[in-house]
Short mmCIF file of C-alpha atoms in Angstrom, two decimals:
data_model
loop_
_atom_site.label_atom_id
_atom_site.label_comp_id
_atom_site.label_asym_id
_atom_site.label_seq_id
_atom_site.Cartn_x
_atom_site.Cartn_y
_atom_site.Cartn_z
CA UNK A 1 33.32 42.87 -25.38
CA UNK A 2 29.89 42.06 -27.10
CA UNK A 3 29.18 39.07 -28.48
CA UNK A 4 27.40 36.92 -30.70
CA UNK A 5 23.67 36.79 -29.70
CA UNK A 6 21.13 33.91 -30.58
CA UNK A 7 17.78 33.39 -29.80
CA UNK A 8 16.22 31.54 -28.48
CA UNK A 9 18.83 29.41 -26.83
CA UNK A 10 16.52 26.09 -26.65
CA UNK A 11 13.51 25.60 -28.76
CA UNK A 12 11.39 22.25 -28.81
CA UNK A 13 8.70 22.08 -31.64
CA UNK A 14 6.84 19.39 -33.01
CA UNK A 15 7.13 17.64 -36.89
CA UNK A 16 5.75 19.90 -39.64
CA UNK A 17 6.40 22.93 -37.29
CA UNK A 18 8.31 26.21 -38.32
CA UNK A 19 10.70 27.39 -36.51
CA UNK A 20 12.67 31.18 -36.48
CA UNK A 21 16.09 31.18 -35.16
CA UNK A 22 17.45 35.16 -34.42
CA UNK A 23 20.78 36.00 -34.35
CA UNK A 24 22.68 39.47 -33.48
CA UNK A 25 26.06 39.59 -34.96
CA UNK A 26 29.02 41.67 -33.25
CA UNK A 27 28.74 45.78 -33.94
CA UNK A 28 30.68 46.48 -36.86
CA UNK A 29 30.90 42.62 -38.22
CA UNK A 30 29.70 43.00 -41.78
CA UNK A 31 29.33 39.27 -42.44
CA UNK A 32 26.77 36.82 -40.63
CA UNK A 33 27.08 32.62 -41.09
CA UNK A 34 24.60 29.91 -40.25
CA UNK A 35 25.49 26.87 -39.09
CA UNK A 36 24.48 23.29 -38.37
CA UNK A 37 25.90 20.95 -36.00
CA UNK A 38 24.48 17.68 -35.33
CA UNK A 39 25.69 15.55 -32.24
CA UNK A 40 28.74 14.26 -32.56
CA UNK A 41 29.55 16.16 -35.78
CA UNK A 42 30.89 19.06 -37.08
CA UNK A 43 28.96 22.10 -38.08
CA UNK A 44 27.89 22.20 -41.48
CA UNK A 45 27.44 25.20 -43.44
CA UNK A 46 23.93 26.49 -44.07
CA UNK A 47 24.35 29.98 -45.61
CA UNK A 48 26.31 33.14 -45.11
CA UNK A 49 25.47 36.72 -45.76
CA UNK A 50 27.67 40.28 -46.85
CA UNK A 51 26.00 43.44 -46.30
CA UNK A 52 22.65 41.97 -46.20
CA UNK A 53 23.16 39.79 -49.28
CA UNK A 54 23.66 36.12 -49.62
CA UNK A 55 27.01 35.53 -50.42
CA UNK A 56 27.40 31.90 -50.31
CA UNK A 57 25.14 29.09 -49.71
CA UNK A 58 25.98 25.58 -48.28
CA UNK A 59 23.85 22.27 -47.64
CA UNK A 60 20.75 24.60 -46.75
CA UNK A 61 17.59 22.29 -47.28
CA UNK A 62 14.92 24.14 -49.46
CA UNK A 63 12.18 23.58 -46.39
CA UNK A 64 15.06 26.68 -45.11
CA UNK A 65 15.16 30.46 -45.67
CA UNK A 66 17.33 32.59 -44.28
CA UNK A 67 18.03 37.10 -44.38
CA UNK A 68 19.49 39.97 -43.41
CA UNK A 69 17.96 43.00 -42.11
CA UNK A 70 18.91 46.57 -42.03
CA UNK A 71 20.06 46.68 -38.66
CA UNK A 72 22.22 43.75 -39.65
CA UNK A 73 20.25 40.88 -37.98
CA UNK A 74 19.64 37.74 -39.21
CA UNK A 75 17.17 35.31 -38.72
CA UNK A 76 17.22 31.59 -39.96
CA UNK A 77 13.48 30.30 -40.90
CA UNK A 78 12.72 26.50 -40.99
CA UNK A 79 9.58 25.45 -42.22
CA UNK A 80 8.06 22.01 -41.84
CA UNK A 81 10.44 20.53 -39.77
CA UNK A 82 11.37 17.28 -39.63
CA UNK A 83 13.29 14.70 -36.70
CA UNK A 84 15.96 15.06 -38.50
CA UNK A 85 16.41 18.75 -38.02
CA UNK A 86 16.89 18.58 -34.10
CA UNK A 87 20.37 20.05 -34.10
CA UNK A 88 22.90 22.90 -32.55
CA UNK A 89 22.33 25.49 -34.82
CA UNK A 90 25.02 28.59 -34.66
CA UNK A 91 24.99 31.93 -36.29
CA UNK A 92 28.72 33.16 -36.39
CA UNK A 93 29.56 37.26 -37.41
CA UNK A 94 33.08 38.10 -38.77
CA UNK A 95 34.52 41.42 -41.10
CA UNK A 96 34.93 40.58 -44.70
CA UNK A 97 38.91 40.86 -44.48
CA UNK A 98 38.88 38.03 -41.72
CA UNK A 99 36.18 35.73 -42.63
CA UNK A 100 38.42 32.98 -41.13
CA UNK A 101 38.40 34.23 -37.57
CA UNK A 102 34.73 34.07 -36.97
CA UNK A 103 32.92 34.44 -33.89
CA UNK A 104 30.65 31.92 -32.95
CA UNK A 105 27.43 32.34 -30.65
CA UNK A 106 26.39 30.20 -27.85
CA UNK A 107 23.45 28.44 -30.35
CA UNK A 108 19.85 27.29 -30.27
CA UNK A 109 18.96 24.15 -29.42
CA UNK A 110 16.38 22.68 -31.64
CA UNK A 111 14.74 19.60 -31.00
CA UNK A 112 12.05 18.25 -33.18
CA UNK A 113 9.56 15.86 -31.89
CA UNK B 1 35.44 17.72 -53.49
CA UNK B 2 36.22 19.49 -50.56
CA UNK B 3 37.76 17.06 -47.39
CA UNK B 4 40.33 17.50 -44.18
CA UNK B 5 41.07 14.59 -42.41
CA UNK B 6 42.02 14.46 -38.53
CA UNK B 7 42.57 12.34 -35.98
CA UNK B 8 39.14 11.59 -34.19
CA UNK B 9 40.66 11.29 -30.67
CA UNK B 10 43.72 12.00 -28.83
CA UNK B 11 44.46 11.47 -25.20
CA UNK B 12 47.55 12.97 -23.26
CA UNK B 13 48.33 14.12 -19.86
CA UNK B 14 48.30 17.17 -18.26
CA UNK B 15 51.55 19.01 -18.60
CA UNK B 16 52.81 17.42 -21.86
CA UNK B 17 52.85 18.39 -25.36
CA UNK B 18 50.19 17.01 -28.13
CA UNK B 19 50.26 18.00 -31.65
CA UNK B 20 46.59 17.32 -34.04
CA UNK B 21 47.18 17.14 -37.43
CA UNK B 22 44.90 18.13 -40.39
CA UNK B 23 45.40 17.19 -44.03
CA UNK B 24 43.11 18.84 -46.92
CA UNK B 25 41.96 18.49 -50.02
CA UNK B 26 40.01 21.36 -51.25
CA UNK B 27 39.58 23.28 -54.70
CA UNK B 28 41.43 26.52 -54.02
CA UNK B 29 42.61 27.10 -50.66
CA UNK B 30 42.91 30.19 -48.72
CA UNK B 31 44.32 29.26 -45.10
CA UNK B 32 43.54 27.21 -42.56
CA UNK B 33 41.72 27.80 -38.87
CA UNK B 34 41.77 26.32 -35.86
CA UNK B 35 39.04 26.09 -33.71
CA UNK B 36 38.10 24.41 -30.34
CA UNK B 37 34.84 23.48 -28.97
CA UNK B 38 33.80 22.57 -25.63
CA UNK B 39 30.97 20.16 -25.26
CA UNK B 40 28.02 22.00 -25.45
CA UNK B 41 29.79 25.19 -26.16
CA UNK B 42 30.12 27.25 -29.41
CA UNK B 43 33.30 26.95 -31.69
CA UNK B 44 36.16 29.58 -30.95
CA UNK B 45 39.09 30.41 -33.05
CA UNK B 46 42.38 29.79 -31.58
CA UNK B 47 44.59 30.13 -34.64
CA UNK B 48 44.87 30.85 -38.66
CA UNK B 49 48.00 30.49 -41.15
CA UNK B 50 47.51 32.05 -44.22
CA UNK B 51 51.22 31.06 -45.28
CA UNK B 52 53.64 28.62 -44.84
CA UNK B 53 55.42 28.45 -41.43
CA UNK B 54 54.87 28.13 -37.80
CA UNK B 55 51.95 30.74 -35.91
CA UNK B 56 52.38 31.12 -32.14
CA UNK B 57 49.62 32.52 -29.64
CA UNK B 58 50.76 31.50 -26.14
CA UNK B 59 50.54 28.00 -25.34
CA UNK B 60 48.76 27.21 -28.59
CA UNK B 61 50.77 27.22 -31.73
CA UNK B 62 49.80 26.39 -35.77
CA UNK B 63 51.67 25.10 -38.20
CA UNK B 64 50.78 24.94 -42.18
CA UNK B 65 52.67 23.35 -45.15
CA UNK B 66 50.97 24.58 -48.46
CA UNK B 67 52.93 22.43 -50.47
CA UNK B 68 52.16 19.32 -48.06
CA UNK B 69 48.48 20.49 -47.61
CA UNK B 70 49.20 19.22 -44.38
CA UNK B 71 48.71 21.31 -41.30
CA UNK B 72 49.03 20.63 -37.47
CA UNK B 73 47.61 22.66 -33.69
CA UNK B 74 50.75 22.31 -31.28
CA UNK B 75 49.08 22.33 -27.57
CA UNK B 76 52.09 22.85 -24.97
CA UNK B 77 51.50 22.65 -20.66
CA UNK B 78 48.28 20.79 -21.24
CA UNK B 79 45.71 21.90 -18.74
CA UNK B 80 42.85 19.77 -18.11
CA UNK B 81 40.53 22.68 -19.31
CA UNK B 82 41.78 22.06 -22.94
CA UNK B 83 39.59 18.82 -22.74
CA UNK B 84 38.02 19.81 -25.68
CA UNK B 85 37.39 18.72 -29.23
CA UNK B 86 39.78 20.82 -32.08
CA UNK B 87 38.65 21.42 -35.92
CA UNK B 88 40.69 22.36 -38.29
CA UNK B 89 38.64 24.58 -41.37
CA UNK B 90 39.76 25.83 -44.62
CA UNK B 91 38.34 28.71 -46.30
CA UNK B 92 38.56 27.20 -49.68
CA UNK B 93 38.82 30.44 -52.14
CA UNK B 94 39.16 34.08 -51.32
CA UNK B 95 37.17 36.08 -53.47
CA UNK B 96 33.39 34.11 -54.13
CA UNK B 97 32.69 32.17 -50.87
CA UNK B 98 32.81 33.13 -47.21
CA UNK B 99 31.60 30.04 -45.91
CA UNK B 100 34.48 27.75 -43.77
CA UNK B 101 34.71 24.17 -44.13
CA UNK B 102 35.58 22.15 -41.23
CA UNK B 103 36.99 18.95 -40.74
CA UNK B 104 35.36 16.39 -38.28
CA UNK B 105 36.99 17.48 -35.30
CA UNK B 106 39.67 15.21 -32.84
CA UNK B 107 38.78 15.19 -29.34
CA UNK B 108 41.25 15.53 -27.06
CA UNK B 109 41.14 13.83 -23.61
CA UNK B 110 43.67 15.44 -21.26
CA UNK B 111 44.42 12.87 -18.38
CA UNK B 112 45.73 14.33 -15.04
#
């Protein structure tokens, strides 16, 4: 069955960088979710999206954008990056009617340096 | 204020039985996940109760208490491959916000 897909899986960039994170939710999964896990911790909500519009938004730092495109594709933007940013970041895809079973993909690996 | 409280580590051994519990606090409250994580890995759901009573999916089974806000993950036959760490999350209303909130995860440590 097909999955969640991120890209890239690892990305190292350097402080004051930006950085575009892609992800490819599952066919047919109408709602897309961002996010951030830092070691140790738990993932934190970023921002979540419903038929291309934000639905919901969480502890997303302004420096952060994030949208959904026609083909339902999202992509995470992160400008001016900071240490503090180097984190798993996960894009997870559910339908509406069973936003609490939501599939997570394997993540990108950002480190800031 | 949104919170769930777990245990942050539990160790057992392989073959026995090991419940995780999760308490929440939330403003509105529309069931409550489980997920586990490997290290390294990406979260994946193992459970949800939207209503009271006892969930079962093989050798994994949920439990929720509305009125307790209290919930618990029952893991029977422990294998060592459920070495894992286990969040609990609460979608905390059902109509304005998608978004789960997860608690900070107990890491269980199955011992042969």
């Amino acid at each position: 069955a097909a999955g969640v897909i991120q890209s890239p899986r690892h990305l190292i960039k350097e402080k004051r960088e930006t950085a575009t994170l892609k992800c490819y939710p599952i066919p047919r999964h109408d709602t897309v979710y961002w996010y951030q896990q830092g070691p140790g911790q738990d993932p934190q909500f970023l921002i979540s999206f419903y038929e291309k519009m934000q639905s919901d938004k969480g502890s997303i730092p302004d420096r952060f954008s994030a949208q959904q495109f026609s083909d339902y594709h999202s992509e995470l933007n992160m400008s001016s990056l900071e240490l503090g940013d180097s984190a798993l970041y996960f894009c997870a895809s559910s339908s509406l009617t069973s936003t609490y079973e939501q599939y997570f993909g394997p993540g990108t690996r950002l480190t800031v340096t | 204020g949104q919170s769930l409280e777990q245990p942050s580590e539990v160790t057992a051994v392989e073959g026995a039985i090991v419940q995780i519990n999760c308490t929440y606090q939330t403003s509105g409250f529309y069931g409550l996940s489980w997920y586990q994580q490997h290290d390294g890995g990406a979260p994946t759901f193992l459970s949800y109760n939207g209503l009271d009573g006892l969930e079962e999916t093989g050798r994994f089974s949920s439990f929720l208490s509305r009125s307790d806000s209290y919930g618990y993950l029952l893991l029977q036959e422990l294998q060592m491959k459920d070495s894992a760490s286990y969040f609990c999350a609460v979608r905390a209303t059902r109509d304005s916000s998608y978004k789960l909130i997860f608690g900070s995860g107990t890491r269980l440590l199955v011992r042969p």
